[in-house]
mmCIF file of C-alpha atoms in Angstrom:
data_model
loop_
_atom_site.group_PDB
_atom_site.id
_atom_site.type_symbol
_atom_site.label_atom_id
_atom_site.label_comp_id
_atom_site.label_asym_id
_atom_site.label_seq_id
_atom_site.Cartn_x
_atom_site.Cartn_y
_atom_site.Cartn_z
ATOM 1 C CA UNK A 1 -29.886 -20.258 -81.204
ATOM 2 C CA UNK A 2 -32.065 -17.256 -80.823
ATOM 3 C CA UNK A 3 -35.713 -17.438 -79.829
ATOM 4 C CA UNK A 4 -38.329 -16.367 -82.328
ATOM 5 C CA UNK A 5 -40.817 -13.631 -81.338
ATOM 6 C CA UNK A 6 -43.665 -16.065 -80.502
ATOM 7 C CA UNK A 7 -41.442 -18.169 -78.238
ATOM 8 C CA UNK A 8 -40.191 -15.064 -76.406
ATOM 9 C CA UNK A 9 -43.757 -13.815 -75.968
ATOM 10 C CA UNK A 10 -44.919 -17.197 -74.581
ATOM 11 C CA UNK A 11 -41.931 -17.320 -72.226
ATOM 12 C CA UNK A 12 -42.671 -13.840 -70.868
ATOM 13 C CA UNK A 13 -46.326 -14.688 -70.366
ATOM 14 C CA UNK A 14 -45.517 -17.883 -68.445
ATOM 15 C CA UNK A 15 -42.705 -16.555 -66.280
ATOM 16 C CA UNK A 16 -43.752 -13.018 -65.424
ATOM 17 C CA UNK A 17 -47.220 -12.171 -64.077
ATOM 18 C CA UNK A 18 -48.603 -8.816 -65.059
ATOM 19 C CA UNK A 19 -48.589 -5.954 -62.581
ATOM 20 C CA UNK A 20 -52.392 -6.105 -62.634
ATOM 21 C CA UNK A 21 -52.345 -9.791 -61.653
ATOM 22 C CA UNK A 22 -49.823 -9.150 -58.877
ATOM 23 C CA UNK A 23 -51.979 -6.355 -57.421
ATOM 24 C CA UNK A 24 -55.192 -8.391 -57.657
ATOM 25 C CA UNK A 25 -53.453 -11.352 -56.035
ATOM 26 C CA UNK A 26 -52.273 -9.140 -53.185
ATOM 27 C CA UNK A 27 -55.755 -7.637 -52.781
ATOM 28 C CA UNK A 28 -57.303 -11.110 -52.638
ATOM 29 C CA UNK A 29 -54.900 -12.039 -49.825
ATOM 30 C CA UNK A 30 -55.959 -8.942 -47.868
ATOM 31 C CA UNK A 31 -59.689 -9.136 -48.624
ATOM 32 C CA UNK A 32 -60.718 -9.212 -44.972
ATOM 33 C CA UNK A 33 -58.803 -6.000 -44.323
ATOM 34 C CA UNK A 34 -60.251 -4.133 -47.312
ATOM 35 C CA UNK A 35 -63.873 -5.299 -47.019
ATOM 36 C CA UNK A 36 -65.270 -1.838 -46.103
ATOM 37 C CA UNK A 37 -63.483 -0.237 -49.049
ATOM 38 C CA UNK A 38 -64.380 -3.001 -51.498
ATOM 39 C CA UNK A 39 -68.016 -3.068 -50.333
ATOM 40 C CA UNK A 40 -68.375 0.557 -51.491
ATOM 41 C CA UNK A 41 -66.318 0.360 -54.681
ATOM 42 C CA UNK A 42 -66.723 -3.075 -56.271
ATOM 43 C CA UNK A 43 -69.607 -1.865 -58.430
ATOM 44 C CA UNK A 44 -67.160 0.492 -60.188
ATOM 45 C CA UNK A 45 -64.645 -2.207 -61.166
ATOM 46 C CA UNK A 46 -64.816 -3.418 -64.768
ATOM 47 C CA UNK A 47 -66.099 -6.956 -65.188
ATOM 48 C CA UNK A 48 -62.729 -8.417 -66.229
ATOM 49 C CA UNK A 49 -61.011 -7.055 -63.091
ATOM 50 C CA UNK A 50 -63.852 -8.212 -60.850
ATOM 51 C CA UNK A 51 -63.667 -11.674 -62.406
ATOM 52 C CA UNK A 52 -59.897 -11.840 -61.902
ATOM 53 C CA UNK A 53 -60.255 -10.706 -58.287
ATOM 54 C CA UNK A 54 -62.907 -13.386 -57.736
ATOM 55 C CA UNK A 55 -60.616 -16.006 -59.317
ATOM 56 C CA UNK A 56 -57.704 -15.062 -57.069
ATOM 57 C CA UNK A 57 -60.056 -15.006 -54.066
ATOM 58 C CA UNK A 58 -61.255 -18.536 -54.856
ATOM 59 C CA UNK A 59 -57.721 -19.804 -55.459
ATOM 60 C CA UNK A 60 -56.623 -18.523 -52.034
ATOM 61 C CA UNK A 61 -59.683 -19.939 -50.235
ATOM 62 C CA UNK A 62 -60.882 -16.484 -49.193
ATOM 63 C CA UNK A 63 -64.458 -16.641 -50.495
ATOM 64 C CA UNK A 64 -66.380 -16.652 -47.239
ATOM 65 C CA UNK A 65 -69.922 -15.452 -46.691
ATOM 66 C CA UNK A 66 -68.991 -11.778 -46.243
ATOM 67 C CA UNK A 67 -66.739 -11.697 -49.305
ATOM 68 C CA UNK A 68 -69.356 -13.477 -51.418
ATOM 69 C CA UNK A 69 -71.889 -10.799 -50.412
ATOM 70 C CA UNK A 70 -69.455 -8.139 -51.585
ATOM 71 C CA UNK A 71 -69.063 -9.803 -54.991
ATOM 72 C CA UNK A 72 -72.875 -9.913 -55.272
ATOM 73 C CA UNK A 73 -72.795 -6.093 -55.261
ATOM 74 C CA UNK A 74 -70.566 -5.878 -58.344
ATOM 75 C CA UNK A 75 -73.333 -5.131 -60.910
ATOM 76 C CA UNK A 76 -71.985 -7.721 -63.379
ATOM 77 C CA UNK A 77 -74.724 -10.223 -64.169
ATOM 78 C CA UNK A 78 -72.387 -13.078 -65.118
ATOM 79 C CA UNK A 79 -70.556 -12.898 -61.781
ATOM 80 C CA UNK A 80 -73.730 -12.452 -59.736
ATOM 81 C CA UNK A 81 -75.342 -15.397 -61.531
ATOM 82 C CA UNK A 82 -72.272 -17.605 -60.949
ATOM 83 C CA UNK A 83 -72.191 -16.823 -57.221
ATOM 84 C CA UNK A 84 -75.927 -17.440 -56.839
ATOM 85 C CA UNK A 85 -75.682 -20.758 -58.702
ATOM 86 C CA UNK A 86 -72.347 -22.089 -57.452
ATOM 87 C CA UNK A 87 -71.771 -20.740 -53.952
ATOM 88 C CA UNK A 88 -73.627 -22.078 -50.942
ATOM 89 C CA UNK A 89 -74.189 -18.862 -49.007
ATOM 90 C CA UNK A 90 -75.374 -20.834 -45.976
ATOM 91 C CA UNK A 91 -72.385 -23.164 -45.662
ATOM 92 C CA UNK A 92 -71.038 -23.018 -42.131
ATOM 93 C CA UNK A 93 -68.876 -25.422 -40.252
ATOM 94 C CA UNK A 94 -69.100 -25.642 -36.482
ATOM 95 C CA UNK A 95 -71.464 -24.572 -33.770
ATOM 96 C CA UNK A 96 -71.686 -21.065 -32.337
ATOM 97 C CA UNK A 97 -69.312 -20.435 -29.467
ATOM 98 C CA UNK A 98 -70.759 -21.037 -26.021
ATOM 99 C CA UNK A 99 -70.710 -18.025 -23.760
ATOM 100 C CA UNK A 100 -68.674 -19.460 -20.936
ATOM 101 C CA UNK A 101 -66.337 -17.742 -18.568
ATOM 102 C CA UNK A 102 -63.523 -19.980 -19.646
ATOM 103 C CA UNK A 103 -63.560 -20.796 -23.315
ATOM 104 C CA UNK A 104 -61.550 -23.698 -24.531
ATOM 105 C CA UNK A 105 -60.517 -24.363 -28.067
ATOM 106 C CA UNK A 106 -63.106 -27.152 -28.230
ATOM 107 C CA UNK A 107 -66.097 -24.836 -27.882
ATOM 108 C CA UNK A 108 -64.966 -21.998 -30.128
ATOM 109 C CA UNK A 109 -66.645 -21.670 -33.486
ATOM 110 C CA UNK A 110 -64.563 -20.841 -36.526
ATOM 111 C CA UNK A 111 -64.391 -17.109 -37.157
ATOM 112 C CA UNK A 112 -65.610 -17.375 -40.745
ATOM 113 C CA UNK A 113 -66.772 -20.280 -42.789
ATOM 114 C CA UNK A 114 -65.069 -20.972 -46.055
ATOM 115 C CA UNK A 115 -67.547 -21.238 -48.868
ATOM 116 C CA UNK A 116 -66.872 -23.635 -51.656
ATOM 117 C CA UNK A 117 -68.472 -23.828 -55.056
ATOM 118 C CA UNK A 118 -71.310 -26.364 -55.045
#
């Protein structure tokens, strides 16, 4: 039997991510590397793309303090409001690293804290 148009459309949507989603997913994986670029350009992204990028960033556990600050610069009230209400900007796990001549793994602080929605 052949598939009707609706079934084919649903199958394509489930099995094949859009090029836009693939690019945003890749960008969210590389957020630390593109922070300087994103810091100066996020305000020019449309709200739907900014929201998708934020969603991918959350899904990959990449929403740390620095990345959250970047999303606060986006100029989209709904996203800014969500971050201010749901993200603990002061969450930090671990103590600062001691300045010792020989550092061990027990006295090193994590490089970046992972923020989680409250």
